[in-house]
Coordinates of C-alpha atoms in Angstrom, one line a residue:
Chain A
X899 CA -11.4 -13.7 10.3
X900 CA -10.3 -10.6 11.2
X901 CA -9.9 -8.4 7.9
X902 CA -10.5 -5.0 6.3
X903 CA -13.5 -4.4 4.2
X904 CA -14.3 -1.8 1.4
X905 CA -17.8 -1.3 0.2
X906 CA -18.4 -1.5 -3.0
X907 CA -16.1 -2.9 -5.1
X908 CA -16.7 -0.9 -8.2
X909 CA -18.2 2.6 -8.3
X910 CA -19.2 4.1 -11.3
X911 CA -20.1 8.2 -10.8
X912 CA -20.9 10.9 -13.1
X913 CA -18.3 13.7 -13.2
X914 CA -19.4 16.0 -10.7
X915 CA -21.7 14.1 -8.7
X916 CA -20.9 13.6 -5.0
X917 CA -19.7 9.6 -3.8
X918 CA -18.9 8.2 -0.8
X919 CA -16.5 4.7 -0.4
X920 CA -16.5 3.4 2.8
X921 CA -14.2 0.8 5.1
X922 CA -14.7 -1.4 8.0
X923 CA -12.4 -2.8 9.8
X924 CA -12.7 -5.7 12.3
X925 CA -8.8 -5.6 13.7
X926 CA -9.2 -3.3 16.0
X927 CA -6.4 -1.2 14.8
X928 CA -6.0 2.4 15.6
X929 CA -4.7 4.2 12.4
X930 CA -6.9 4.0 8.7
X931 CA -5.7 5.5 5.9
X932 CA -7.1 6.2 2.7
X933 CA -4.6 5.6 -0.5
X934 CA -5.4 6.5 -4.3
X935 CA -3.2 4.7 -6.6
X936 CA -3.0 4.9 -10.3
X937 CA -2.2 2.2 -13.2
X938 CA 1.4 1.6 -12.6
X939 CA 1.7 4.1 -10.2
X940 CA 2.5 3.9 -6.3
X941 CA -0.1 4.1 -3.6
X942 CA -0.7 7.9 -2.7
X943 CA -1.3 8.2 0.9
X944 CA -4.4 11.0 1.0
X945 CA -4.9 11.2 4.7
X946 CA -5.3 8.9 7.7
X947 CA -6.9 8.7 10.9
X948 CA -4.6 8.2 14.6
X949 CA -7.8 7.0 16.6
X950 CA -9.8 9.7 16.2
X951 CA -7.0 13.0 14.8
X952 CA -7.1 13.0 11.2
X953 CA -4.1 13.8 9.5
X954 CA -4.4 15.4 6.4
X955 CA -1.7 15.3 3.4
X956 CA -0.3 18.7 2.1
X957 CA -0.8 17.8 -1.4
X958 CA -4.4 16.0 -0.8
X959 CA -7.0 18.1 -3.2
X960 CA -9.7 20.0 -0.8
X961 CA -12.1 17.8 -3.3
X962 CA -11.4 14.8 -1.1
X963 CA -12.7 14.2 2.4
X964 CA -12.6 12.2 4.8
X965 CA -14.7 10.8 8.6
X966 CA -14.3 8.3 10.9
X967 CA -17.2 8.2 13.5
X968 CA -16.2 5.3 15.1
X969 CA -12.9 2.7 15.2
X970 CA -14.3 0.4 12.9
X971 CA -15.8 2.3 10.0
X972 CA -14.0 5.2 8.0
X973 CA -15.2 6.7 4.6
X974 CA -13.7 9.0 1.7
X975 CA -15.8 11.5 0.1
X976 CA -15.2 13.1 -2.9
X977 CA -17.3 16.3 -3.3
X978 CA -16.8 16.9 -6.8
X979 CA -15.3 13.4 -9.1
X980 CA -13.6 14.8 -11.9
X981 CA -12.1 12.3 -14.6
X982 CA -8.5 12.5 -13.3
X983 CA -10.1 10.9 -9.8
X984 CA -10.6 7.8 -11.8
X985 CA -8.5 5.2 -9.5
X986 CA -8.4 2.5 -7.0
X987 CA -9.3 3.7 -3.7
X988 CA -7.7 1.9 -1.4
X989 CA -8.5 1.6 2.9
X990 CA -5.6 0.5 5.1
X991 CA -5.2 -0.1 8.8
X992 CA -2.7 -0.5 11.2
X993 CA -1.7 -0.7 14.7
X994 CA 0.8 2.3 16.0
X995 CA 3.6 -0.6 16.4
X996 CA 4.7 -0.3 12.9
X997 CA 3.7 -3.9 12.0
X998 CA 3.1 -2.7 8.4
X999 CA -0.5 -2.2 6.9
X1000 CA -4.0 -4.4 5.9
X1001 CA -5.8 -3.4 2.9
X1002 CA -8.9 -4.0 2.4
X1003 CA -9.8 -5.3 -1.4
X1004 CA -10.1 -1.8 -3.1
X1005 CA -13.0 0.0 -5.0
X1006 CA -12.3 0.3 -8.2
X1007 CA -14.0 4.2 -9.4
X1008 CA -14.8 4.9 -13.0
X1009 CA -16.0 9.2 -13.2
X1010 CA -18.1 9.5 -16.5
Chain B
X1493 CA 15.2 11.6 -6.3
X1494 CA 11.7 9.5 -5.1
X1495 CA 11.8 8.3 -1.7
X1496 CA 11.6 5.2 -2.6
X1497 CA 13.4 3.7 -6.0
X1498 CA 12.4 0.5 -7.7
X1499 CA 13.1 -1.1 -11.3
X1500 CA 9.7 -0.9 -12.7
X1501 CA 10.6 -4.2 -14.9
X1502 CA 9.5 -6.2 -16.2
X1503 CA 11.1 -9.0 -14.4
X1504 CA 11.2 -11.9 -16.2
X1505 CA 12.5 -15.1 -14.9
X1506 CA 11.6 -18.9 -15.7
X1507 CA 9.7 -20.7 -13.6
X1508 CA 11.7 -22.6 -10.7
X1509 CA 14.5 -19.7 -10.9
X1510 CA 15.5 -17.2 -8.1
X1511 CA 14.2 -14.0 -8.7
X1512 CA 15.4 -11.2 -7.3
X1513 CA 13.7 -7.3 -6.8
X1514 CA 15.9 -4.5 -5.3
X1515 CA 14.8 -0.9 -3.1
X1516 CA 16.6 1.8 -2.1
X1517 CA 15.2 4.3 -0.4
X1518 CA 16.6 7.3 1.1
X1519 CA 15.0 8.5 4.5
X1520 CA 17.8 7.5 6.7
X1521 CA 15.4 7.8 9.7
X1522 CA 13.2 4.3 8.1
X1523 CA 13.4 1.4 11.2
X1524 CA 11.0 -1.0 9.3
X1525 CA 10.6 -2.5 5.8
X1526 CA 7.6 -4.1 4.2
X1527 CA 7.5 -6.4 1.1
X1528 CA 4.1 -6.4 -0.6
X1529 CA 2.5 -8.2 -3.4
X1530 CA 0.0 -6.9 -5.8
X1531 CA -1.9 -8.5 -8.7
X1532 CA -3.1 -6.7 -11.4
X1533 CA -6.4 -5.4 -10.3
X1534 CA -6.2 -6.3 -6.5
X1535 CA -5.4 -4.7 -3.4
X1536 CA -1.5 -5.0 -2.0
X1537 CA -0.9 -7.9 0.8
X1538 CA 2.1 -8.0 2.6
X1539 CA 4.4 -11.2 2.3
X1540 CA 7.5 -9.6 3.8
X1541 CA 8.9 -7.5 7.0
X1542 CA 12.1 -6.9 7.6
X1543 CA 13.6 -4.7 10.7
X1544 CA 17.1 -5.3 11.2
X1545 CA 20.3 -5.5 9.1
X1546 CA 20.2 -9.5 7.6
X1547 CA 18.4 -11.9 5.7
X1548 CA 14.7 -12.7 6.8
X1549 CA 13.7 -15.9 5.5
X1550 CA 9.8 -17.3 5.5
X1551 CA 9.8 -20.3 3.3
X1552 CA 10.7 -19.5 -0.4
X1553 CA 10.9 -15.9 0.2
X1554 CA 13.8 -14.1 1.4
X1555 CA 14.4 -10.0 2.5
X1556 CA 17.6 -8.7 2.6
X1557 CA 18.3 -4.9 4.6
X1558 CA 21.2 -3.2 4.7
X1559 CA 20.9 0.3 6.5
X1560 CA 23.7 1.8 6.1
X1561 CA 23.5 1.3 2.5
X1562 CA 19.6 2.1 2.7
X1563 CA 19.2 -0.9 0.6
X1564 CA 16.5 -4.0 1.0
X1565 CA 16.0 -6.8 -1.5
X1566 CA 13.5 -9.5 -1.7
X1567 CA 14.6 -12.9 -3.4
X1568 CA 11.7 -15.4 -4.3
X1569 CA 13.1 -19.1 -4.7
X1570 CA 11.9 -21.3 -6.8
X1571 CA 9.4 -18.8 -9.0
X1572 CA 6.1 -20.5 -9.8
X1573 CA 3.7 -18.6 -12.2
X1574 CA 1.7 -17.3 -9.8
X1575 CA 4.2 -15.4 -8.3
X1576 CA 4.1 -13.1 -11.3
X1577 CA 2.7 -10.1 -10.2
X1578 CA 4.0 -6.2 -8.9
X1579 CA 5.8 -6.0 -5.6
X1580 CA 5.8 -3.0 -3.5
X1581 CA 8.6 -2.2 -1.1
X1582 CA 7.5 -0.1 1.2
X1583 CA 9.8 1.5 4.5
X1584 CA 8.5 3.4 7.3
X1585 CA 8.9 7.2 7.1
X1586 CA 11.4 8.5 9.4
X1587 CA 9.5 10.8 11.5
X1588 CA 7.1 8.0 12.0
X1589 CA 6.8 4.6 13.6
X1590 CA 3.5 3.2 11.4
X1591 CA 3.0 5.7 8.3
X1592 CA 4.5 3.4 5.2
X1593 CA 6.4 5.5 1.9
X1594 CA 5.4 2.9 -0.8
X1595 CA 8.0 2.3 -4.0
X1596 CA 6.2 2.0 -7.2
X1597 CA 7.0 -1.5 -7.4
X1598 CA 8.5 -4.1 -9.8
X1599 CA 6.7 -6.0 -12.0
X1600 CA 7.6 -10.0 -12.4
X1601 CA 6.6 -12.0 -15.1
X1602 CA 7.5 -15.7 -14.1
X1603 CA 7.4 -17.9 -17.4
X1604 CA 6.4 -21.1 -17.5

């Protein structure tokens, strides 16, 4: 089946300590996005990729980074976790026809 | 005012009743609107989309849009228990065909 998959599941860093999620997709789809959402909260969207332009939100700390070196794969850095990055981390994808968005299961990240 | 408004909840409804979860959002320039379902813990997956004014029906679930009162509802017949969780509405942005603005969602609590 075609799906969306984040690698790993739970991430546990220390504060300060460089870590890396990543996503693979097998859809095909042109746009990934990376989202960070907060207990209760709404997913924030942090950036996403249009094929191969990334698009970068104004409000999106420097501290998070992002690459896609190829359609299927995509992966969120964060350079420096501190305890207020402690979220789901969440991959999306979509084609540019608006058809709405595929997420992949999330990784849960715990900064200590 | 947020972009996108939702009753936080929770819901609560007995099981087998209608329930019913309201959105407004205010970007006049949204085309398409997405209904998605998220248990605590998990990633969203959407259930609904909904692109013109009218009722969108897909077997016990039902979205509602009305644009010129930027308004979209999502009515779930016959609530089972596993239906509680937190739904996300979640229009297009205006100035984009594919980029989602995501509502913090209501949460539903379907009693047995």
């Amino acid at each position: 089946d075609a799906m969306v998959i984040q690698n790993p599941r739970y991430q546990v860093t220390q504060f300060g300590k460089p870590v890396t999620l990543s996503c693979s997709q097998t859809l095909n789809h042109n746009v990934m996005y990376w989202y960070q959402q907060k207990s209760s909260q709404a997913p924030k969207l942090l950036f996403h990729y249009y094929d191969k332009d990334f698009n970068n939100e104004a409000d999106t700390p420097d501290n998070f980074q992002s690459r896609r070196p190829n359609t299927s794969f995509c992966f969120l850095d964060i350079r420096s976790p501190g305890l207020g990055d402690a979220a789901m981390y969440l991959c999306a994808t979509s084609s540019r026809t608006g058809s709405g968005y595929t997420f992949g299961s999330g990784t849960r990240l715990t900064v200590v | 005012q947020k972009e996108v408004e939702q009753n936080s909840g929770p819901l609560s409804v007995p099981e087998g009743a209608i329930a019913s979860l309201n959105c407004t959002y205010s970007d006049r320039g949204s085309q398409s609107f997405f209904w998605y379902r998220q248990y605590s813990g998990k990633s969203p997956e959407l259930i609904m989309s909904i692109y013109s004014n009218g009722d969108k029906e897909d077997g016990r679930f039902t979205a509602q849009l009305n644009k010129a009162s930027q308004y979209v509802s999502l009515l779930i017949r016959d609530s089972q228990p596993s239906d509680s969780a937190t739904y996300l509405c979640a229009p297009t942005r205006g100035d984009s065909s594919y980029k989602l603005i995501f509502g913090s969602g209501t949460r539903l609590l379907v009693r047995p």
